[in-house]
Structures are given as C-alpha cells and as structure tokens.
CSV table of C-alpha atoms in Angstrom, one decimal:
chain,number,residue,atom,x,y,z
A,448,MET,CA,-122.8,-65.7,-147.9
A,449,SER,CA,-124.7,-63.8,-144.9
A,450,VAL,CA,-128.1,-62.5,-144.6
A,451,THR,CA,-130.0,-59.9,-142.4
A,452,TRP,CA,-133.2,-59.7,-141.3
A,453,VAL,CA,-135.5,-57.1,-139.5
A,454,ALA,CA,-138.6,-58.0,-137.3
A,455,PRO,CA,-140.9,-55.5,-135.1
A,456,GLY,CA,-142.4,-55.4,-132.1
A,457,ARG,CA,-146.3,-55.0,-131.8
A,458,VAL,CA,-148.8,-53.4,-129.8
A,459,ASN,CA,-152.5,-54.8,-130.1
A,460,LEU,CA,-155.1,-52.2,-131.1
A,461,ILE,CA,-157.8,-54.0,-129.6
A,462,GLY,CA,-158.7,-57.8,-128.3
A,463,GLU,CA,-156.9,-57.9,-124.7
A,464,HIS,CA,-156.9,-61.4,-123.0
A,465,VAL,CA,-158.9,-63.1,-126.0
A,466,ASP,CA,-155.9,-64.7,-127.6
A,467,TYR,CA,-155.9,-68.1,-125.0
A,468,ASN,CA,-160.1,-68.0,-125.5
A,469,ASP,CA,-159.9,-68.6,-129.1
A,470,GLY,CA,-160.4,-65.3,-130.0
A,471,LEU,CA,-160.1,-62.3,-132.3
A,472,VAL,CA,-156.9,-59.7,-132.1
A,473,LEU,CA,-155.9,-56.7,-134.0
A,474,PRO,CA,-152.5,-56.0,-133.3
A,475,PHE,CA,-149.8,-53.8,-135.4
A,476,ALA,CA,-146.2,-53.3,-136.0
A,477,LEU,CA,-144.0,-50.8,-134.2
A,478,PRO,CA,-141.3,-48.8,-135.9
A,479,PHE,CA,-139.1,-50.5,-133.2
A,480,THR,CA,-137.4,-53.7,-134.2
A,481,THR,CA,-134.4,-56.1,-134.0
A,482,THR,CA,-132.0,-56.8,-136.5
A,483,ALA,CA,-130.1,-60.0,-136.8
A,484,TRP,CA,-127.0,-60.7,-139.1
A,485,VAL,CA,-126.5,-64.1,-139.8
A,486,SER,CA,-123.5,-66.0,-141.7
A,487,ALA,CA,-122.1,-69.5,-141.8
A,488,ARG,CA,-119.0,-70.5,-140.3
A,489,ASP,CA,-117.2,-73.9,-140.7
A,490,ASP,CA,-117.8,-75.8,-137.2
A,491,ASP,CA,-120.8,-76.6,-135.3
A,492,ARG,CA,-120.8,-73.9,-132.9
A,493,ILE,CA,-123.3,-70.7,-132.5
A,494,SER,CA,-121.8,-67.6,-131.9
A,495,VAL,CA,-124.0,-64.8,-130.9
A,496,VAL,CA,-123.3,-61.1,-130.4
A,497,SER,CA,-125.9,-58.8,-129.0
A,498,GLU,CA,-125.0,-55.1,-129.1
A,499,GLY,CA,-124.5,-53.4,-125.8
A,500,VAL,CA,-125.8,-56.5,-124.1
A,501,GLY,CA,-122.7,-59.2,-124.6
A,502,SER,CA,-121.9,-62.5,-126.3
A,503,GLU,CA,-122.5,-66.1,-125.9
A,504,GLN,CA,-121.2,-69.4,-127.9
A,505,PHE,CA,-123.2,-72.9,-127.7
A,506,GLY,CA,-123.4,-75.9,-129.9
A,507,VAL,CA,-125.8,-76.5,-132.9
A,508,ASP,CA,-127.1,-79.5,-130.8
A,509,THR,CA,-128.4,-77.2,-128.0
A,510,VAL,CA,-131.5,-78.7,-126.0
A,511,PRO,CA,-133.3,-77.0,-123.3
A,512,GLY,CA,-131.6,-76.0,-120.3
A,513,ASP,CA,-128.2,-75.5,-121.8
A,514,VAL,CA,-128.2,-71.6,-122.4
A,515,GLU,CA,-130.1,-69.3,-119.9
A,516,GLY,CA,-130.7,-65.6,-120.0
A,517,TRP,CA,-131.1,-63.5,-123.3
A,518,ALA,CA,-129.1,-66.1,-125.5
A,519,ALA,CA,-131.7,-68.6,-124.6
A,520,TYR,CA,-134.1,-66.9,-127.0
A,521,VAL,CA,-131.3,-67.6,-129.6
A,522,ALA,CA,-130.4,-71.2,-128.8
A,523,GLY,CA,-134.4,-71.9,-128.6
A,524,VAL,CA,-134.5,-70.7,-132.2
A,525,VAL,CA,-131.6,-72.9,-133.4
A,526,TRP,CA,-133.3,-76.1,-131.3
A,527,ALA,CA,-136.7,-75.4,-132.7
A,528,LEU,CA,-135.6,-74.7,-136.3
A,529,ARG,CA,-133.5,-78.4,-136.0
A,530,GLY,CA,-136.7,-79.9,-134.7
A,531,ARG,CA,-138.7,-78.9,-137.7
A,532,GLY,CA,-136.0,-80.4,-139.8
A,533,VAL,CA,-134.1,-77.5,-140.7
A,534,GLU,CA,-130.4,-78.4,-141.2
A,535,VAL,CA,-128.7,-75.6,-138.8
A,536,GLY,CA,-124.9,-75.7,-139.2
A,537,GLY,CA,-122.5,-73.1,-137.2
A,538,LEU,CA,-123.5,-69.6,-137.4
A,539,ASP,CA,-122.1,-66.2,-136.6
A,540,ILE,CA,-125.1,-64.1,-135.4
A,541,GLN,CA,-125.2,-60.3,-134.5
A,542,ILE,CA,-127.9,-58.8,-133.2
A,543,SER,CA,-129.0,-55.3,-132.4
A,544,SER,CA,-132.4,-53.8,-131.2
A,545,ASP,CA,-134.5,-50.4,-130.4
A,546,VAL,CA,-137.5,-52.3,-129.0
A,547,PRO,CA,-138.2,-51.2,-125.4
A,548,ILE,CA,-137.5,-53.9,-123.2
A,549,GLY,CA,-139.9,-54.3,-120.4
A,550,ALA,CA,-142.7,-52.4,-121.8
A,551,GLY,CA,-144.8,-55.1,-123.2
A,552,LEU,CA,-144.1,-54.4,-126.7
A,553,SER,CA,-143.0,-57.9,-127.3
A,554,SER,CA,-139.2,-57.4,-127.5
A,555,SER,CA,-138.8,-61.4,-127.5
A,556,ALA,CA,-141.1,-62.1,-130.4
A,557,SER,CA,-139.1,-59.2,-132.2
A,558,LEU,CA,-135.7,-61.0,-131.5
A,559,THR,CA,-136.9,-64.6,-132.2
A,560,CYS,CA,-138.4,-64.0,-135.4
A,561,SER,CA,-135.6,-61.7,-137.1
A,562,VAL,CA,-133.1,-64.7,-135.7
A,563,ALA,CA,-135.4,-67.2,-137.1
A,564,ALA,CA,-136.1,-65.7,-140.2
A,565,ALA,CA,-132.3,-64.7,-140.8
A,566,ILE,CA,-131.2,-68.1,-139.9
A,567,ASP,CA,-134.0,-69.7,-142.1
A,568,ASP,CA,-132.8,-67.5,-145.0
A,569,GLU,CA,-129.1,-68.6,-144.7
A,570,VAL,CA,-129.8,-71.9,-145.1
A,571,GLY,CA,-132.1,-72.0,-147.8
A,572,GLY,CA,-135.5,-70.4,-147.0
A,573,GLU,CA,-137.4,-73.7,-146.2
A,574,LEU,CA,-140.0,-72.1,-144.2
A,575,ASP,CA,-143.0,-69.6,-144.8
A,576,ARG,CA,-143.9,-66.7,-142.5
A,577,LEU,CA,-146.2,-68.7,-140.3
A,578,ALA,CA,-143.7,-71.6,-139.9
A,579,ILE,CA,-141.3,-69.1,-138.7
A,580,ALA,CA,-143.8,-67.3,-136.3
A,581,ASP,CA,-144.2,-71.0,-134.9
A,582,VAL,CA,-140.8,-71.5,-134.6
A,583,ALA,CA,-140.2,-68.4,-132.8
A,584,ARG,CA,-143.4,-69.2,-130.4
A,585,THR,CA,-141.9,-72.9,-129.9
A,586,CYS,CA,-138.7,-71.1,-128.7
A,587,GLU,CA,-140.3,-69.1,-126.1
A,588,ASN,CA,-142.9,-71.7,-124.9
A,589,ASP,CA,-140.6,-74.7,-124.6
A,590,TYR,CA,-136.7,-73.7,-124.6
A,591,VAL,CA,-137.1,-70.3,-122.6
A,592,GLY,CA,-140.4,-71.5,-120.8
A,593,ALA,CA,-142.3,-68.2,-121.4
A,594,PRO,CA,-146.1,-68.9,-121.8
A,595,THR,CA,-146.7,-66.6,-124.8
A,596,GLY,CA,-149.8,-67.0,-127.0
A,597,VAL,CA,-149.5,-67.0,-130.8
A,598,MET,CA,-150.4,-63.3,-131.5
A,599,ASP,CA,-147.0,-61.5,-130.8
A,600,GLN,CA,-145.0,-63.7,-133.4
A,601,ILE,CA,-147.6,-63.7,-135.8
A,602,ALA,CA,-147.9,-60.1,-135.8
A,603,SER,CA,-144.0,-59.7,-136.0
A,604,MET,CA,-144.0,-61.9,-139.4
A,605,LEU,CA,-147.4,-60.7,-140.7
A,606,CYS,CA,-148.1,-57.1,-140.2
A,607,GLU,CA,-147.9,-54.3,-142.8
A,608,ALA,CA,-147.4,-50.7,-142.9
A,609,ASP,CA,-150.5,-48.6,-142.5
A,610,ARG,CA,-152.4,-51.5,-141.6
A,611,ALA,CA,-153.7,-53.8,-138.4
A,612,LEU,CA,-153.6,-57.5,-138.7
A,613,TYR,CA,-156.7,-59.2,-138.0
A,614,LEU,CA,-156.0,-62.4,-136.6
A,615,ASP,CA,-158.2,-65.4,-135.6
A,616,CYS,CA,-156.5,-67.1,-133.0
A,617,ARG,CA,-158.6,-70.5,-133.3
A,618,ASP,CA,-157.6,-71.0,-136.8
A,619,LEU,CA,-154.9,-68.7,-137.2
A,620,SER,CA,-156.5,-66.9,-140.5
A,621,THR,CA,-155.5,-63.7,-141.1
A,622,SER,CA,-156.4,-60.4,-143.1
A,623,SER,CA,-155.1,-57.0,-143.2
A,624,ILE,CA,-157.1,-54.1,-142.3
A,625,PRO,CA,-156.5,-50.3,-143.0
A,626,PHE,CA,-155.1,-48.4,-140.3
A,627,ASP,CA,-153.6,-45.4,-141.9
A,628,LEU,CA,-153.6,-42.9,-139.2
A,629,ALA,CA,-151.5,-40.0,-141.0
A,630,SER,CA,-154.4,-39.9,-143.6
A,631,ALA,CA,-157.1,-39.4,-141.4
A,632,SER,CA,-155.1,-36.9,-139.3
A,633,LEU,CA,-154.8,-39.0,-136.1
A,634,THR,CA,-152.0,-39.7,-133.7
A,635,LEU,CA,-152.0,-42.8,-131.7
A,636,LEU,CA,-150.1,-41.9,-128.7
A,637,LEU,CA,-148.0,-45.0,-126.9
A,638,ILE,CA,-147.6,-44.2,-123.2
A,639,ASP,CA,-145.4,-46.2,-121.1
A,640,THR,CA,-146.2,-46.0,-117.4
A,641,GLN,CA,-142.7,-47.5,-116.7
A,642,VAL,CA,-144.3,-49.7,-113.9
A,643,HIS,CA,-144.6,-53.3,-113.6
A,644,HIS,CA,-146.7,-54.7,-110.6
A,645,ALA,CA,-145.0,-58.0,-109.5
A,646,LEU,CA,-147.9,-59.7,-109.2
A,647,VAL,CA,-148.5,-60.2,-113.0
A,648,ASP,CA,-147.0,-63.4,-113.3
A,649,GLY,CA,-149.6,-65.3,-110.8
A,650,GLN,CA,-152.4,-63.3,-111.9
A,651,TYR,CA,-151.7,-64.0,-115.4
A,652,GLY,CA,-152.1,-67.7,-114.5
A,653,ASP,CA,-155.1,-67.3,-112.6
A,654,ARG,CA,-157.0,-65.4,-115.3
A,655,ARG,CA,-156.5,-68.3,-117.9
A,656,ALA,CA,-157.7,-70.8,-115.1
A,657,GLN,CA,-160.7,-68.8,-114.5
A,658,CYS,CA,-161.5,-68.6,-118.1
A,659,GLN,CA,-161.0,-72.3,-118.2
A,660,ALA,CA,-163.4,-73.0,-115.3
A,661,ALA,CA,-166.0,-70.6,-117.0
A,662,VAL,CA,-165.6,-72.8,-120.1
A,663,LYS,CA,-166.3,-75.7,-118.1
A,664,ALA,CA,-169.3,-74.3,-116.5
A,665,LEU,CA,-170.7,-73.4,-119.5
A,666,GLY,CA,-169.9,-76.7,-121.3
A,667,VAL,CA,-168.6,-74.9,-124.4
A,668,PRO,CA,-165.6,-75.3,-126.5
A,669,SER,CA,-163.8,-72.2,-125.5
A,670,LEU,CA,-165.1,-68.6,-124.5
A,671,ARG,CA,-165.4,-67.7,-128.1
A,672,ASP,CA,-168.4,-70.0,-128.5
A,673,ALA,CA,-170.1,-68.5,-125.6
A,674,THR,CA,-173.3,-66.2,-126.0
A,675,MET,CA,-173.5,-63.2,-123.6
A,676,GLU,CA,-176.9,-64.5,-122.5
A,677,GLN,CA,-175.3,-67.7,-121.2
A,678,VAL,CA,-172.2,-65.5,-119.6
A,679,LEU,CA,-174.8,-63.7,-117.6
A,680,GLY,CA,-176.4,-66.7,-116.3
A,681,LEU,CA,-173.1,-67.9,-114.4
A,682,SER,CA,-173.9,-67.9,-110.8
A,683,ASP,CA,-169.8,-67.4,-109.9
A,684,GLU,CA,-169.7,-63.8,-110.1
A,685,THR,CA,-166.0,-63.8,-110.8
A,686,LEU,CA,-166.2,-66.5,-113.5
A,687,ARG,CA,-169.2,-64.2,-114.9
A,688,ARG,CA,-167.0,-61.0,-115.0
A,689,ARG,CA,-164.2,-62.9,-116.7
A,690,ALA,CA,-166.5,-64.4,-119.2
A,691,HIS,CA,-168.2,-61.2,-119.6
A,692,HIS,CA,-164.9,-59.2,-120.6
A,693,VAL,CA,-163.9,-62.0,-123.0
A,694,VAL,CA,-167.2,-62.3,-125.0
A,695,SER,CA,-167.5,-58.5,-125.0
A,696,GLU,CA,-163.9,-58.0,-126.0
A,697,ILE,CA,-164.2,-60.5,-129.1
A,698,ALA,CA,-167.4,-58.4,-130.2
A,699,ARG,CA,-165.5,-55.1,-129.8
A,700,VAL,CA,-163.0,-56.4,-132.1
A,701,GLU,CA,-165.3,-57.0,-134.5
A,702,HIS,CA,-166.9,-53.9,-134.4
A,703,VAL,CA,-163.5,-52.0,-134.8
A,704,VAL,CA,-162.3,-54.2,-137.8
A,705,ALA,CA,-165.7,-53.2,-139.7
A,706,ILE,CA,-165.3,-49.4,-138.5
A,707,LEU,CA,-161.7,-49.3,-139.9
A,708,GLU,CA,-162.7,-51.0,-143.2
A,709,ALA,CA,-165.6,-48.7,-143.7
A,710,GLY,CA,-162.6,-45.9,-143.5
A,711,ARG,CA,-163.7,-43.9,-140.2
A,712,PRO,CA,-160.7,-44.9,-137.9
A,713,ALA,CA,-161.5,-41.7,-135.6
A,714,ASP,CA,-164.8,-43.6,-134.6
A,715,ILE,CA,-163.0,-46.5,-133.1
A,716,GLY,CA,-162.3,-44.7,-129.7
A,717,ALA,CA,-165.2,-45.4,-128.1
A,718,PHE,CA,-164.6,-49.0,-128.4
A,719,LEU,CA,-160.9,-48.4,-127.2
A,720,THR,CA,-162.3,-47.0,-123.8
A,721,ALA,CA,-165.0,-49.6,-123.6
A,722,SER,CA,-162.2,-52.3,-123.6
A,723,HIS,CA,-160.1,-50.2,-121.0
A,724,GLU,CA,-163.4,-50.3,-118.6
A,725,SER,CA,-163.9,-54.1,-119.2
A,726,LEU,CA,-160.3,-54.8,-118.6
A,727,ARG,CA,-160.3,-52.8,-115.2
A,728,ASP,CA,-163.7,-53.6,-113.9
A,729,ASP,CA,-164.4,-57.1,-115.3
A,730,PHE,CA,-161.0,-58.7,-115.7
A,731,ASP,CA,-159.2,-56.8,-112.8
A,732,VAL,CA,-155.8,-56.6,-114.5
A,733,SER,CA,-155.7,-52.4,-114.5
A,734,CYS,CA,-153.6,-50.5,-111.9
A,735,THR,CA,-153.9,-47.2,-110.7
A,736,GLU,CA,-151.0,-45.8,-113.3
A,737,LEU,CA,-153.1,-47.5,-116.3
A,738,ASP,CA,-156.4,-46.0,-114.9
A,739,THR,CA,-154.7,-42.6,-114.1
A,740,THR,CA,-153.3,-42.4,-117.9
A,741,VAL,CA,-156.2,-43.5,-119.7
A,742,ASP,CA,-158.6,-40.9,-117.5
A,743,ALA,CA,-156.1,-38.1,-118.3
A,744,ALA,CA,-155.9,-38.8,-121.9
A,745,LEU,CA,-159.8,-38.8,-122.1
A,746,SER,CA,-160.2,-35.5,-120.1
A,747,ALA,CA,-157.7,-33.9,-122.6
A,748,GLY,CA,-159.8,-34.6,-125.7
A,749,ALA,CA,-158.4,-38.2,-126.4
A,750,LEU,CA,-161.0,-40.2,-128.8
A,751,GLY,CA,-160.5,-43.2,-126.9
A,752,ALA,CA,-157.6,-44.9,-124.7
A,753,ARG,CA,-157.0,-48.1,-123.2
A,754,MET,CA,-154.3,-50.2,-121.4
A,755,VAL,CA,-152.6,-52.7,-123.4
A,756,GLY,CA,-150.8,-56.2,-122.8
A,757,GLY,CA,-151.1,-58.3,-119.8
A,758,GLY,CA,-151.9,-55.5,-117.3
A,759,PHE,CA,-150.7,-54.3,-114.0
A,760,GLY,CA,-148.6,-51.9,-115.3
A,761,GLY,CA,-146.8,-51.5,-118.9
A,762,CYS,CA,-148.2,-49.4,-122.0
A,763,ALA,CA,-151.3,-47.7,-122.7
A,764,ILE,CA,-152.6,-46.1,-125.9
A,765,ALA,CA,-154.4,-43.0,-126.6
A,766,LEU,CA,-156.2,-42.1,-130.1
A,767,CYS,CA,-155.9,-38.4,-130.6
A,768,ARG,CA,-156.9,-36.0,-133.4
A,769,ASP,CA,-153.6,-34.5,-134.4
A,770,ALA,CA,-154.6,-31.2,-133.2
A,771,ASP,CA,-155.0,-32.7,-129.5
A,772,VAL,CA,-152.0,-34.5,-129.2
A,773,ASP,CA,-150.1,-31.6,-127.5
A,774,ALA,CA,-152.9,-31.3,-125.1
A,775,VAL,CA,-153.0,-35.0,-124.3
A,776,ARG,CA,-149.0,-35.2,-123.7
A,777,ALA,CA,-149.2,-32.3,-121.2
A,778,ARG,CA,-152.4,-33.6,-119.3
A,779,VAL,CA,-150.7,-37.2,-118.9
A,780,GLY,CA,-147.4,-35.5,-118.0
A,781,SER,CA,-149.3,-33.3,-115.2
A,782,ALA,CA,-150.9,-36.3,-114.0
A,783,TYR,CA,-147.9,-38.3,-113.5
A,784,GLU,CA,-146.2,-35.2,-111.8
A,785,SER,CA,-149.1,-34.6,-109.5
A,786,ASN,CA,-148.8,-38.0,-108.3
A,787,ASP,CA,-144.7,-38.0,-107.9
A,788,TRP,CA,-144.5,-40.8,-110.2
A,789,LYS,CA,-141.6,-41.1,-112.9
A,790,ALA,CA,-142.4,-39.2,-115.9
A,791,PRO,CA,-144.2,-41.4,-118.6
A,792,THR,CA,-142.3,-42.4,-122.1
A,793,ILE,CA,-144.7,-41.3,-124.9
A,794,TRP,CA,-144.2,-42.3,-128.4
A,795,THR,CA,-146.2,-41.5,-131.5
A,796,PRO,CA,-145.7,-44.9,-133.5
A,797,LEU,CA,-147.2,-45.3,-137.1
A,798,PRO,CA,-148.3,-48.9,-138.1
A,799,SER,CA,-145.3,-50.3,-139.5
A,800,ALA,CA,-144.2,-53.1,-141.7
A,801,GLY,CA,-143.4,-56.7,-140.3
A,802,ALA,CA,-140.5,-59.0,-140.8
A,803,HIS,CA,-138.4,-58.5,-143.9
A,804,PRO,CA,-134.8,-59.1,-145.3
A,805,VAL,CA,-132.3,-56.2,-145.5
A,806,LEU,CA,-130.5,-56.3,-148.7
C-alpha cells in the first residue's frame, strides 16, 4: 500500500505577531503545495527523496540531532509521531513542492504536514487533523529547533477553498470564514520583495521578550487580556508601542471577520493598511522594501495593503478590485525599478484547500 497527501503553504490575511500573545489570526491556504508519497518497506529504515534537492536515509528510532538540513523536517515528523505512540516502521518517502522557500509562506509547515498526514494514513490513520498539526509543530520546535507558533501547521491542515481560517491561538478553536475573492471581483496580490534582512531572528526574539515584559508590567495573563486603556498607561514607551500593536491588531482581526461574514470583502482594505502602519510604527518590524511596496500599491488604487509574516523582508499583500490589478502591478514594479531593486515576484493566489489525500 502507498498513500499520497498534499498540504499547502499559507498567508495570514491579518493578525500578525499576535499568535504568541494568545491572539486571533486569520490565515488562508495558498495554491502552492508540498506532495508526499509514502509506502511501507520491510526494514526499519526511512528513505527520503526530495525532488530537485537530494536523498537521505535514517533509522525509525531517530532522535533530535541525528539528521540535519532539509531531511530533519522528515526525521522530526517520524520522531514526533513515535512520541505520540504511532507505530512507524520502515518507509519510502518521496517529496515534491512548489511552495516558494524563504518567502515566509510556510514551506516548512507544508512539508511537515504533508509528510505527517501521509505517514499517519499509511500506518492506519490514528490522528485527527489538529493532532497532525501538533505533530508537525512539535517536529519544527523540538527536532529542527525552529520556534514556530501554532498557526502555520493548523492553517495547512484545516483551511478550505474560498475561506479564511479564524483561529484562536489560546484555545485553538477555529471557524471557517467566507473569503471568495473571485465572486466579489477582487484580487489579492501576494508580492515577494525577495529581500530578507539578517537581523530578523534576533529581533523576533526581542519582540517576544518585550511582549512578555509588557504582560508582567500590566499584571495580566497575556496581552490578549489587556485593555487599550491599560496599554496606554504603560510608562515604558517601547513596551507601550509593542502592546499597542498587539491589542489593536487583535481588534482588527475581529473587525475583518465581522466584515467578511457580512459579505463585504472589499471593506476590509482599511484594516489591512492599518495593520501595516501598526507593524511599521508600533512593532518596528517593517523595512524600506515592504513600506515602498505597500505605498506603491495604495497609490495605484489598492483597497488595502500590508506586510505579512515576521517582517524585515518577505512578502506583502495588496487587496485590489480586478480592474485595478494591472495598475497596482505596474506601480509596484516601477517603484522597484526606480530604487534599482531586483524585480518583485507577484502572484494572484486564491484561497485554497487545506491538506488532503490524493487518490
């Protein structure tokens, strides 16, 4: 027997840097996916072949530190599954992916979720989708050593076509929110700046520490529990700005969800732009390329635009009426050309299906 699973990358429509503050997020799945083919073998070895990348073998009893590089994401899944009591024997695994790497679109979650779902299916299908997402996150956190939150893997497993996933990062409850762009004559541009500033990793850790310092200063369980009045009373300016972003961003997510549920997707644009301004001014995680991208898109008629992801590079999104797409593309491209920057990559992804088996 052999099984095949596909799992997508994701982009977060709104709700940035709030997942580790027990906040609310609204990701949707991209049409970019990783496919994992899995079949049993009669020994205790895992053989992995990744198309265009390479091959690797390791034992089913792998532990953190055994395997490094891209194959660690597969070895970590095997390790995390076995840690949950799933009986994983020898396997042949083949992997293929078209999720852009390094653009902040969760290529790693796409990989770990597709492999985890395929292996679980091959050995008997013991786990539900949330459990598979947790296996994938455990792999990244504890085997690979990547400090991801819960959003990426849950989005990859639970998203639906033409919908966004409303996720409460405190209790992991979810609901599916209408986000049918085509029916509303809207296009969401996904713009890869193709830059990634080296300071991002340390700055990410700093932001988490500052949020925790604000929590301590406010005496609340998390910034999810803080009121804006409390935040504005913080004496430390940096902590006040960091907390201001988190509290206001969670409120923006709630507004966007209400607007989408009311069937008015064109009206979310102002909240996307406000999110970018908050990430730029209060959270200090934007950069010249992201700000230029957002400003160019808005000046050409985009309804709203913002950076997405951790910041300091990566991607931005711009919500446009279909009639304005060409003008926005041209204005963004012209802005990059005038700055002598490498041309951005621009996609027009529709909200797509989450992980699923291929029969």
